[in-house]
Amino acid sequence: MTHQLMKESRHARTAARHPPSAGPAHQDPPPDTGAPGRRYVIRGGAVMSMDPGVGDFESADVLVEGGTITAIGPGLDAAGAAVIDARGRIVMPGFVDTHHHLFETAERAFLANGLLLDDGSGSPSAYPTYVEHILNGFARAYRPQDVYVNVLFAGLSQLDAGVTTVLDVSQIHHSPEHTDAAVQALIDTGRRAAFGYFEGDGRPEARYPEDARRVREQWFPSDEQLVTMVMGGEVHLGRDVYTRSWTLARELGLRIAAHAVGAFGMRPAFDDLARGAGGVEVGPDNLFIHMTGMSDQAWTMLRDAGAQVSIAFPIEMVMRHGTPPIIKMQELGMEPSLSSDVETTMAADPFTLMRTAMAMQRMVVNERVLAGAGDGDPYPAPSGDTPPLLTVRDVLRYATVNGAGHLGLADRTGTLTPGKQADIVLLDATALNVAPLNSVPGAVVTLMDRGNVETVIVGGRIRKWRGRLLGADLPRLRAELEASRDHLFKETGLRQDLFAYS
Ligand SMILES: [Zn+2]
């Protein structure tokens, strides 16, 4: 044996004893993923399917063909398929965000203290505010090119954080050109999205809600596309508008999303709907956002109608929408999906949403239990009517399965299930902030952040590979976003100052 061969065989033995956990970071992804007929297998990860019929595996494989998951289980026979080594990784469905205003990216953290409205306190939270400075300020200065780069950048950011499906609650339809820019950006992001066609600032050329007919025909001829359409049907726009938008949505076969915020004066309109006096019927095709400060009557009506609710836990608590109505939903036997809402005020990653949901609900329930403490019993048992504490499994379900169901996408995403689309994230459980791995659901909810999101797959296509987002010129897009931001500040007359507004 030559010296050279000895060196090589010694190296091979060493490599066999110490296999790399997931291969070298620079290794390229399998080619043409997501294309018809392309097969690859994700090998040896801890698989959390979120589908009770599939279950969980400490180590298993996920086989993908084209855009679809075809098999899940240990030791799958996948001859001829490319292999993605997932040892040390958690393999689970991509996250679903059921309410995000993607167009507001240029104003990220601008409203870090801000409330919905000026409460007259004169405090740093009363200026600037969401309604005055975002909706009635920056939003009015958006051109179609601003819409495009803001939506695209926000979408890529969420994709990078493992959010493979979003409802873009798009309220920037000042003209058909604005609308087309928003849809194009969602398509160019390369992830699953529902385009929420909401109103703009009311310019006559906008033609909301009637332009929904054109948008449906031109952009959404099929409901099988990666990007689908949802109708915005805001109740606070008045009965004339919402009855038209809801009726049109049902004619076009679209689901309807709408905000429901008591602090915004919407409670009487929802009470009208609950009494059957709203001019339209609430149904299982309605998704209501927030539902803070609503009456028991409105809640019962929603539950009985099979409508859905998206809770934006961090935003509702911080911006004074009201207390996130999770206890009410538990009492009614309902479950929410989760929403990030606005990056003007909070991060839009799923870990922030899940942790905040759990912390808020447990604070309320724990306070209730402790209030029952008596002398000599400082740590009492909960009384019979105490809602159960949320668990990590609960918030994971909210952030995946429930989100998919609330957007009408339960047949294609939200779980790892053979036959569904391959919307998959690989999370690094060997990372400094996670190892040693003792609980898969526990690690995802309590320890992880977007830095652990290593690989992201949408419809079988790899969009992020081992820490690197694919197919996006981020330096160019960031420059365009900064130029958009500069334009928007200039138009609104607000001073750009990195230490003001805080
Ligand atoms: Zn919203």
Coordinates of C-alpha atoms and ligand atoms in Angstrom, one line a residue:
M1 CA 0.0 0.0 0.0
T2 CA 1.5 3.3 -1.0
H3 CA 1.7 6.2 1.5
Q4 CA -1.0 8.0 -0.4
L5 CA -3.5 5.1 -0.3
M6 CA -2.8 4.6 3.4
K7 CA -3.6 8.2 4.0
E8 CA -6.9 7.9 2.0
S9 CA -8.0 4.7 3.7
R10 CA -7.3 6.2 7.1
H11 CA -9.3 9.2 6.2
A12 CA -12.2 7.0 5.0
R13 CA -12.2 5.1 8.3
T14 CA -12.2 8.3 10.3
A15 CA -15.1 9.6 8.1
A16 CA -17.1 6.4 8.7
R17 CA -16.7 6.7 12.5
H18 CA -17.7 10.4 12.5
P19 CA -20.3 11.0 9.8
P20 CA -20.9 14.6 9.0
S21 CA -24.3 15.4 10.4
A22 CA -25.7 16.9 7.2
G23 CA -22.9 17.1 4.7
P24 CA -20.8 20.1 3.8
A25 CA -22.7 23.4 3.8
H26 CA -21.4 24.3 0.3
Q27 CA -22.9 21.2 -1.3
D28 CA -25.5 22.1 -3.9
P29 CA -29.1 21.1 -3.6
P30 CA -30.5 18.4 -5.9
P31 CA -31.2 19.9 -9.3
D32 CA -34.7 20.9 -10.6
T33 CA -36.5 20.1 -7.4
G34 CA -40.3 20.4 -7.7
A35 CA -40.2 19.7 -11.5
P36 CA -42.5 16.9 -12.6
G37 CA -40.9 13.4 -12.1
R38 CA -37.9 14.7 -10.0
R39 CA -37.5 12.5 -6.9
Y40 CA -35.6 13.1 -3.7
V41 CA -35.6 11.6 -0.3
I42 CA -35.1 13.5 3.0
R43 CA -33.3 10.9 5.0
G44 CA -33.0 10.3 8.8
G45 CA -34.5 13.4 10.3
A46 CA -36.8 13.6 13.3
V47 CA -40.1 13.8 11.5
M48 CA -43.0 15.7 13.1
S49 CA -45.8 15.3 10.5
M50 CA -48.6 17.3 12.4
D51 CA -50.9 14.7 10.9
P52 CA -52.3 12.3 13.5
G53 CA -52.8 9.7 10.8
V54 CA -49.1 9.8 9.9
G55 CA -47.6 10.4 13.4
D56 CA -44.1 11.3 14.5
F57 CA -40.8 9.5 14.0
E58 CA -37.5 9.9 15.9
S59 CA -35.9 9.0 12.6
A60 CA -37.6 8.7 9.3
D61 CA -37.5 9.6 5.6
V62 CA -39.8 11.8 3.5
L63 CA -40.0 10.9 -0.2
V64 CA -40.9 13.7 -2.6
E65 CA -41.8 13.4 -6.3
G66 CA -42.3 16.5 -8.3
G67 CA -44.3 18.8 -6.0
T68 CA -45.8 16.1 -3.8
I69 CA -45.0 14.0 -0.8
T70 CA -45.3 10.4 -1.8
A71 CA -44.2 8.5 1.3
I72 CA -43.1 9.0 4.9
G73 CA -41.5 6.3 7.1
P74 CA -38.3 4.8 8.3
G75 CA -35.9 3.2 5.8
L76 CA -37.9 4.1 2.7
D77 CA -36.8 2.4 -0.5
A78 CA -36.0 5.3 -2.8
A79 CA -33.8 3.9 -5.5
G80 CA -32.7 6.5 -8.0
A81 CA -33.8 9.4 -5.8
A82 CA -31.4 12.1 -4.8
V83 CA -30.7 12.1 -1.1
I84 CA -30.9 15.0 1.4
D85 CA -29.2 14.1 4.6
A86 CA -31.4 15.2 7.5
R87 CA -29.7 13.6 10.4
G88 CA -29.7 16.0 13.3
R89 CA -32.6 18.0 11.7
I90 CA -36.3 18.3 12.6
V91 CA -38.4 17.8 9.5
M92 CA -41.9 19.3 9.7
P93 CA -44.5 21.2 7.6
G94 CA -43.8 24.8 6.7
F95 CA -45.5 27.4 8.8
V96 CA -48.7 29.2 7.8
D97 CA -49.4 32.9 8.6
T98 CA -53.0 33.8 8.1
H99 CA -52.7 37.6 8.3
H100 CA -49.7 39.7 7.3
H101 CA -49.6 43.1 5.6
L102 CA -46.6 42.5 3.4
F103 CA -46.6 45.9 1.7
E104 CA -45.5 47.7 5.0
T105 CA -41.9 46.4 4.9
A106 CA -40.4 49.9 4.2
E107 CA -41.7 51.0 7.6
R108 CA -40.2 48.1 9.6
A109 CA -39.8 49.0 13.3
F110 CA -41.0 52.6 12.5
L111 CA -43.9 52.0 15.0
A112 CA -42.0 50.1 17.6
N113 CA -44.0 51.7 20.5
G114 CA -47.0 52.7 18.4
L115 CA -50.7 52.2 19.2
L116 CA -53.5 51.8 16.7
L117 CA -54.7 55.3 17.4
D118 CA -53.6 58.4 19.2
D119 CA -54.9 57.9 22.8
G120 CA -54.3 61.5 23.8
S121 CA -51.7 60.5 26.4
G122 CA -48.9 62.4 24.8
S123 CA -46.6 59.4 25.4
P124 CA -44.1 58.0 23.0
S125 CA -46.8 55.4 22.1
A126 CA -49.3 58.0 21.0
Y127 CA -47.0 59.4 18.2
P128 CA -46.6 58.1 15.6
T129 CA -49.7 55.8 15.3
Y130 CA -50.8 53.1 13.0
V131 CA -53.9 54.6 11.5
E132 CA -52.5 58.1 11.1
H133 CA -49.0 57.4 10.0
I134 CA -49.2 54.0 8.3
L135 CA -52.7 53.6 6.8
N136 CA -53.4 57.3 6.3
G137 CA -49.7 58.3 5.8
F138 CA -47.2 56.1 4.2
A139 CA -49.7 53.8 2.5
R140 CA -51.1 56.7 0.4
A141 CA -47.7 57.4 -1.1
Y142 CA -47.1 53.9 -2.5
R143 CA -46.5 53.6 -6.2
P144 CA -46.9 50.2 -7.9
Q145 CA -43.1 49.7 -7.8
D146 CA -43.1 50.3 -4.0
V147 CA -45.8 47.7 -3.6
Y148 CA -43.8 45.2 -5.6
V149 CA -40.5 45.4 -3.8
N150 CA -42.1 45.7 -0.3
V151 CA -44.2 42.6 -0.8
L152 CA -41.4 40.6 -2.4
F153 CA -38.9 41.5 0.3
A154 CA -41.3 40.6 3.1
G155 CA -42.2 37.4 1.4
L156 CA -38.6 36.3 1.0
S157 CA -37.9 37.2 4.6
Q158 CA -40.8 35.0 5.8
L159 CA -39.7 32.2 3.4
D160 CA -36.3 32.4 5.0
A161 CA -38.0 32.0 8.4
G162 CA -39.9 28.9 7.4
V163 CA -43.3 30.4 6.6
T164 CA -44.2 28.6 3.4
T165 CA -47.8 30.0 3.2
V166 CA -49.2 33.4 3.9
L167 CA -52.4 35.3 3.6
D168 CA -51.3 38.7 2.4
V169 CA -53.9 41.1 3.7
S170 CA -53.2 43.5 1.0
Q171 CA -54.7 47.0 1.5
I172 CA -52.8 48.9 -1.1
H173 CA -55.1 48.8 -4.1
H174 CA -55.1 52.4 -5.1
S175 CA -55.3 51.4 -8.8
P176 CA -55.3 48.2 -10.8
E177 CA -51.5 48.7 -11.4
H178 CA -51.0 48.5 -7.6
T179 CA -53.0 45.3 -7.5
D180 CA -51.1 43.7 -10.3
A181 CA -47.7 44.6 -8.7
A182 CA -48.8 43.0 -5.4
V183 CA -49.9 39.7 -7.1
Q184 CA -46.7 39.6 -9.2
A185 CA -44.6 40.0 -6.1
L186 CA -46.4 37.1 -4.4
I187 CA -45.8 34.9 -7.5
D188 CA -42.1 35.9 -7.8
T189 CA -41.5 35.0 -4.1
G190 CA -42.0 31.4 -5.0
R191 CA -44.0 30.4 -1.9
R192 CA -47.6 29.5 -1.3
A193 CA -49.8 32.5 -0.7
A194 CA -53.3 33.7 -0.7
F195 CA -53.6 37.2 -2.1
G196 CA -56.1 39.1 0.0
Y197 CA -57.8 41.6 -2.3
F198 CA -58.7 44.4 0.2
E199 CA -59.4 48.1 -0.5
G200 CA -56.9 50.9 -1.1
D201 CA -57.2 54.6 -0.3
G202 CA -60.4 55.0 -2.3
R203 CA -59.2 56.6 -5.6
P204 CA -61.9 56.2 -8.2
E205 CA -59.6 54.3 -10.6
A206 CA -59.2 51.6 -7.9
R207 CA -62.6 50.0 -8.5
Y208 CA -62.8 48.0 -5.3
P209 CA -64.5 45.7 -4.8
E210 CA -65.7 45.2 -8.4
D211 CA -62.1 44.9 -9.8
A212 CA -62.0 41.5 -8.0
R213 CA -63.7 40.1 -11.1
R214 CA -60.8 41.1 -13.4
V215 CA -58.2 40.0 -10.8
R216 CA -59.9 36.6 -10.5
E217 CA -60.0 36.1 -14.3
Q218 CA -56.6 37.5 -15.1
W219 CA -54.5 36.1 -12.3
F220 CA -56.4 33.3 -10.7
P221 CA -58.1 31.2 -13.4
S222 CA -57.4 28.1 -11.3
D223 CA -57.5 27.4 -7.6
E224 CA -54.7 24.9 -8.0
Q225 CA -52.0 27.6 -8.4
L226 CA -49.3 28.3 -5.8
V227 CA -50.9 31.7 -5.3
T228 CA -54.6 31.8 -4.8
M229 CA -57.1 34.6 -4.0
V230 CA -59.1 35.6 -1.0
M231 CA -61.6 38.5 -0.9
G232 CA -61.1 41.3 1.5
G233 CA -64.6 42.1 3.0
E234 CA -64.1 44.7 5.7
V235 CA -67.2 45.3 7.7
H236 CA -66.0 48.7 8.9
L237 CA -66.3 50.1 5.3
G238 CA -70.0 50.1 5.8
R239 CA -72.9 47.9 4.8
D240 CA -73.0 49.0 1.2
V241 CA -69.4 48.0 0.6
Y242 CA -69.2 44.8 2.6
T243 CA -72.5 43.4 1.3
R244 CA -71.1 44.0 -2.3
S245 CA -67.7 42.5 -1.5
W246 CA -69.1 39.4 0.3
T247 CA -71.7 38.8 -2.5
L248 CA -69.0 39.2 -5.2
A249 CA -66.7 36.8 -3.3
R250 CA -69.3 34.1 -3.2
E251 CA -70.1 34.6 -6.8
L252 CA -66.4 34.2 -7.7
G253 CA -65.9 31.2 -5.3
L254 CA -63.5 33.1 -3.0
R255 CA -63.1 33.0 0.7
I256 CA -63.7 36.2 2.6
A257 CA -61.3 37.8 5.2
A258 CA -62.0 40.8 7.4
H259 CA -60.7 42.5 10.5
A260 CA -62.8 42.5 13.6
V261 CA -61.5 44.9 16.3
G262 CA -63.8 46.2 19.1
A263 CA -61.3 49.0 19.7
F264 CA -61.9 50.2 16.2
G265 CA -65.6 50.6 16.7
M266 CA -66.6 47.5 14.9
R267 CA -68.6 45.8 17.6
P268 CA -72.0 47.1 16.6
A269 CA -71.6 45.9 13.0
F270 CA -70.8 42.4 14.2
D271 CA -73.8 42.5 16.5
D272 CA -75.9 43.3 13.5
L273 CA -74.4 40.3 11.7
A274 CA -75.1 38.1 14.7
R275 CA -78.7 39.2 14.7
G276 CA -79.1 38.4 11.1
A277 CA -79.5 42.1 10.4
G278 CA -76.2 42.7 8.5
G279 CA -77.5 42.1 5.0
V280 CA -75.2 39.1 4.4
E281 CA -74.7 35.7 6.2
V282 CA -71.6 34.7 8.0
G283 CA -70.5 31.2 6.9
P284 CA -67.6 28.8 6.9
D285 CA -65.9 30.8 4.2
N286 CA -65.4 33.7 6.5
L287 CA -62.0 34.4 8.3
F288 CA -62.1 37.1 11.0
I289 CA -58.9 38.7 12.2
H290 CA -58.3 39.6 15.8
M291 CA -61.9 39.4 17.2
T292 CA -60.8 41.4 20.2
G293 CA -63.6 43.1 22.3
M294 CA -66.5 41.4 20.5
S295 CA -69.8 40.4 22.2
D296 CA -70.7 36.9 23.3
Q297 CA -73.5 37.0 20.8
A298 CA -71.1 37.7 17.9
W299 CA -68.8 34.9 19.1
T300 CA -71.7 32.4 19.3
M301 CA -72.8 33.3 15.8
L302 CA -69.3 32.8 14.4
R303 CA -68.9 29.4 16.1
D304 CA -72.3 28.3 14.9
A305 CA -71.6 29.5 11.3
G306 CA -68.3 27.6 11.2
A307 CA -66.3 30.8 10.6
Q308 CA -62.6 30.9 11.4
V309 CA -60.5 33.3 13.5
S310 CA -56.9 34.4 13.2
I311 CA -55.2 35.8 16.3
A312 CA -52.2 38.2 16.1
F313 CA -51.1 37.6 19.7
P314 CA -48.1 40.0 19.9
I315 CA -49.7 42.8 17.9
E316 CA -53.0 42.8 19.8
M317 CA -51.2 43.0 23.1
V318 CA -48.7 45.7 22.1
M319 CA -50.9 47.9 19.9
R320 CA -54.0 47.9 22.1
H321 CA -56.4 46.0 19.9
G322 CA -57.5 44.2 23.1
T323 CA -56.7 40.9 24.8
P324 CA -56.2 38.1 22.3
P325 CA -59.4 36.1 22.6
I326 CA -57.9 32.7 23.1
I327 CA -59.7 31.9 26.3
K328 CA -63.0 32.7 24.6
M329 CA -62.2 30.4 21.8
Q330 CA -61.3 27.6 24.1
E331 CA -64.6 28.0 25.9
L332 CA -66.4 27.8 22.6
G333 CA -64.4 24.8 21.4
M334 CA -62.8 26.8 18.6
E335 CA -59.1 27.0 17.6
P336 CA -57.3 30.0 16.0
S337 CA -54.6 30.2 13.4
L338 CA -51.8 32.6 14.0
S339 CA -50.9 35.9 12.3
S340 CA -48.0 38.2 12.3
D341 CA -49.9 41.3 11.1
V342 CA -47.4 44.2 10.8
E343 CA -43.6 44.4 10.9
T344 CA -43.9 48.1 11.7
T345 CA -44.2 46.8 15.3
M346 CA -43.2 43.2 15.7
A347 CA -41.2 40.4 13.9
A348 CA -43.1 38.2 11.5
D349 CA -41.4 34.8 12.2
P350 CA -43.5 31.9 13.5
F351 CA -41.4 31.3 16.6
T352 CA -42.3 34.8 18.0
L353 CA -46.0 34.0 17.3
M354 CA -46.0 30.6 18.9
R355 CA -44.1 31.6 22.0
T356 CA -46.2 34.8 22.5
A357 CA -49.4 32.8 22.2
M358 CA -48.3 30.3 24.8
A359 CA -47.0 32.9 27.2
M360 CA -50.1 35.1 27.0
Q361 CA -52.6 32.3 27.5
R362 CA -50.6 30.8 30.3
M363 CA -50.3 34.1 32.1
V364 CA -54.0 34.5 32.1
V365 CA -54.8 31.0 33.2
N366 CA -52.1 30.9 35.8
E367 CA -53.3 34.1 37.3
R368 CA -56.8 32.7 37.5
V369 CA -55.5 29.6 39.2
L370 CA -53.4 31.5 41.7
A371 CA -56.3 33.8 42.5
G372 CA -58.0 30.7 44.0
A373 CA -55.1 30.3 46.5
G374 CA -56.1 30.2 50.1
D375 CA -54.3 30.3 53.5
G376 CA -51.9 27.3 53.6
D377 CA -52.6 26.5 49.9
P378 CA -50.4 28.8 47.9
Y379 CA -50.3 26.5 44.8
P380 CA -53.9 25.4 44.3
A381 CA -55.3 22.9 41.8
P382 CA -57.3 24.6 39.0
S383 CA -61.0 24.7 39.4
G384 CA -63.2 22.6 37.1
D385 CA -64.0 25.5 34.7
T386 CA -60.4 26.6 34.2
P387 CA -59.3 26.4 30.5
P388 CA -56.4 24.0 29.9
L389 CA -53.0 25.6 29.6
L390 CA -51.8 25.8 26.0
T391 CA -49.1 23.3 25.2
V392 CA -46.3 23.4 22.6
R393 CA -48.4 20.9 20.5
D394 CA -51.3 23.3 20.5
V395 CA -49.4 26.3 19.2
L396 CA -47.6 24.2 16.6
R397 CA -51.1 23.1 15.4
Y398 CA -52.3 26.7 15.2
A399 CA -49.2 27.7 13.2
T400 CA -49.5 24.9 10.6
V401 CA -52.6 22.7 10.3
N402 CA -55.1 25.4 11.4
G403 CA -53.6 28.0 9.2
A404 CA -53.9 25.8 6.1
G405 CA -57.5 25.0 7.0
H406 CA -58.4 28.6 7.5
L407 CA -57.2 29.5 4.1
G408 CA -59.0 26.6 2.4
L409 CA -55.7 24.9 1.7
A410 CA -56.0 21.9 4.0
D411 CA -56.0 19.5 1.1
R412 CA -52.5 20.6 0.0
T413 CA -50.5 21.9 3.0
G414 CA -50.3 22.3 6.8
T415 CA -49.1 18.7 7.5
L416 CA -46.6 16.2 6.1
T417 CA -49.0 13.7 4.5
P418 CA -48.5 11.5 1.4
G419 CA -50.5 13.1 -1.4
K420 CA -50.1 16.7 -0.1
Q421 CA -47.8 19.3 -1.5
A422 CA -44.2 19.1 -0.2
D423 CA -44.1 22.3 1.9
I424 CA -41.4 21.3 4.3
V425 CA -38.9 22.9 6.7
L426 CA -35.7 21.4 8.0
L427 CA -34.7 22.8 11.4
D428 CA -31.2 22.4 12.8
A429 CA -31.4 20.6 16.1
T430 CA -27.6 20.4 16.5
A431 CA -27.4 24.1 16.8
L432 CA -25.8 25.9 19.8
N433 CA -29.1 27.1 21.0
V434 CA -30.9 23.7 20.7
A435 CA -28.6 20.7 21.4
P436 CA -29.0 18.3 23.0
L437 CA -32.4 17.4 21.5
N438 CA -34.8 16.1 24.1
S439 CA -38.2 17.0 22.7
V440 CA -39.0 17.8 19.1
P441 CA -42.1 19.9 19.6
G442 CA -40.5 21.4 22.7
A443 CA -37.3 22.4 20.9
V444 CA -39.2 24.1 18.0
V445 CA -41.5 26.2 20.2
T446 CA -39.3 27.0 23.2
L447 CA -35.7 27.2 21.8
M448 CA -35.7 27.8 18.1
D449 CA -35.6 31.0 16.1
R450 CA -35.3 31.8 12.4
G451 CA -31.6 31.1 12.5
N452 CA -32.4 27.4 13.0
V453 CA -34.4 27.3 9.7
E454 CA -31.9 25.6 7.5
T455 CA -33.8 24.3 4.5
V456 CA -37.2 25.4 3.2
I457 CA -39.2 23.6 0.5
V458 CA -42.4 24.8 -1.2
G459 CA -44.3 22.5 -3.5
G460 CA -41.3 20.3 -3.8
R461 CA -39.0 23.1 -4.8
I462 CA -36.1 23.9 -2.6
R463 CA -36.2 27.7 -1.9
K464 CA -33.7 27.8 1.0
W465 CA -30.8 25.4 1.1
R466 CA -28.6 24.9 4.2
G467 CA -29.0 28.5 5.4
R468 CA -29.0 30.2 2.0
L469 CA -32.1 31.5 0.3
L470 CA -32.0 30.5 -3.4
G471 CA -33.1 32.5 -6.4
A472 CA -33.2 36.0 -5.0
D473 CA -30.8 38.9 -5.5
L474 CA -31.0 40.2 -2.0
P475 CA -28.5 43.1 -2.3
R476 CA -30.3 44.4 -5.3
L477 CA -33.7 44.0 -3.7
R478 CA -32.5 45.7 -0.5
A479 CA -31.3 48.7 -2.4
E480 CA -34.7 48.9 -4.1
L481 CA -36.5 48.7 -0.8
E482 CA -34.3 51.4 0.7
A483 CA -35.0 53.6 -2.3
S484 CA -38.7 52.9 -1.8
R485 CA -38.4 53.7 1.9
D486 CA -36.7 57.0 1.1
H487 CA -39.4 57.9 -1.4
L488 CA -42.2 57.2 1.1
F489 CA -40.6 59.3 3.9
K490 CA -40.1 62.1 1.5
E491 CA -43.7 62.0 0.3
T492 CA -45.2 61.9 3.8
G493 CA -42.8 64.6 5.1
L494 CA -41.8 62.4 8.0
R495 CA -38.2 62.8 9.1
Q496 CA -35.8 59.9 8.6
D497 CA -34.0 59.5 12.0
L498 CA -32.7 56.2 13.2
F499 CA -33.2 57.2 16.9
A500 CA -36.5 59.1 16.7
Y501 CA -39.9 57.5 17.2
S502 CA -38.6 55.4 20.0
Ligands
ZN1 ZN -54.4 43.5 9.9

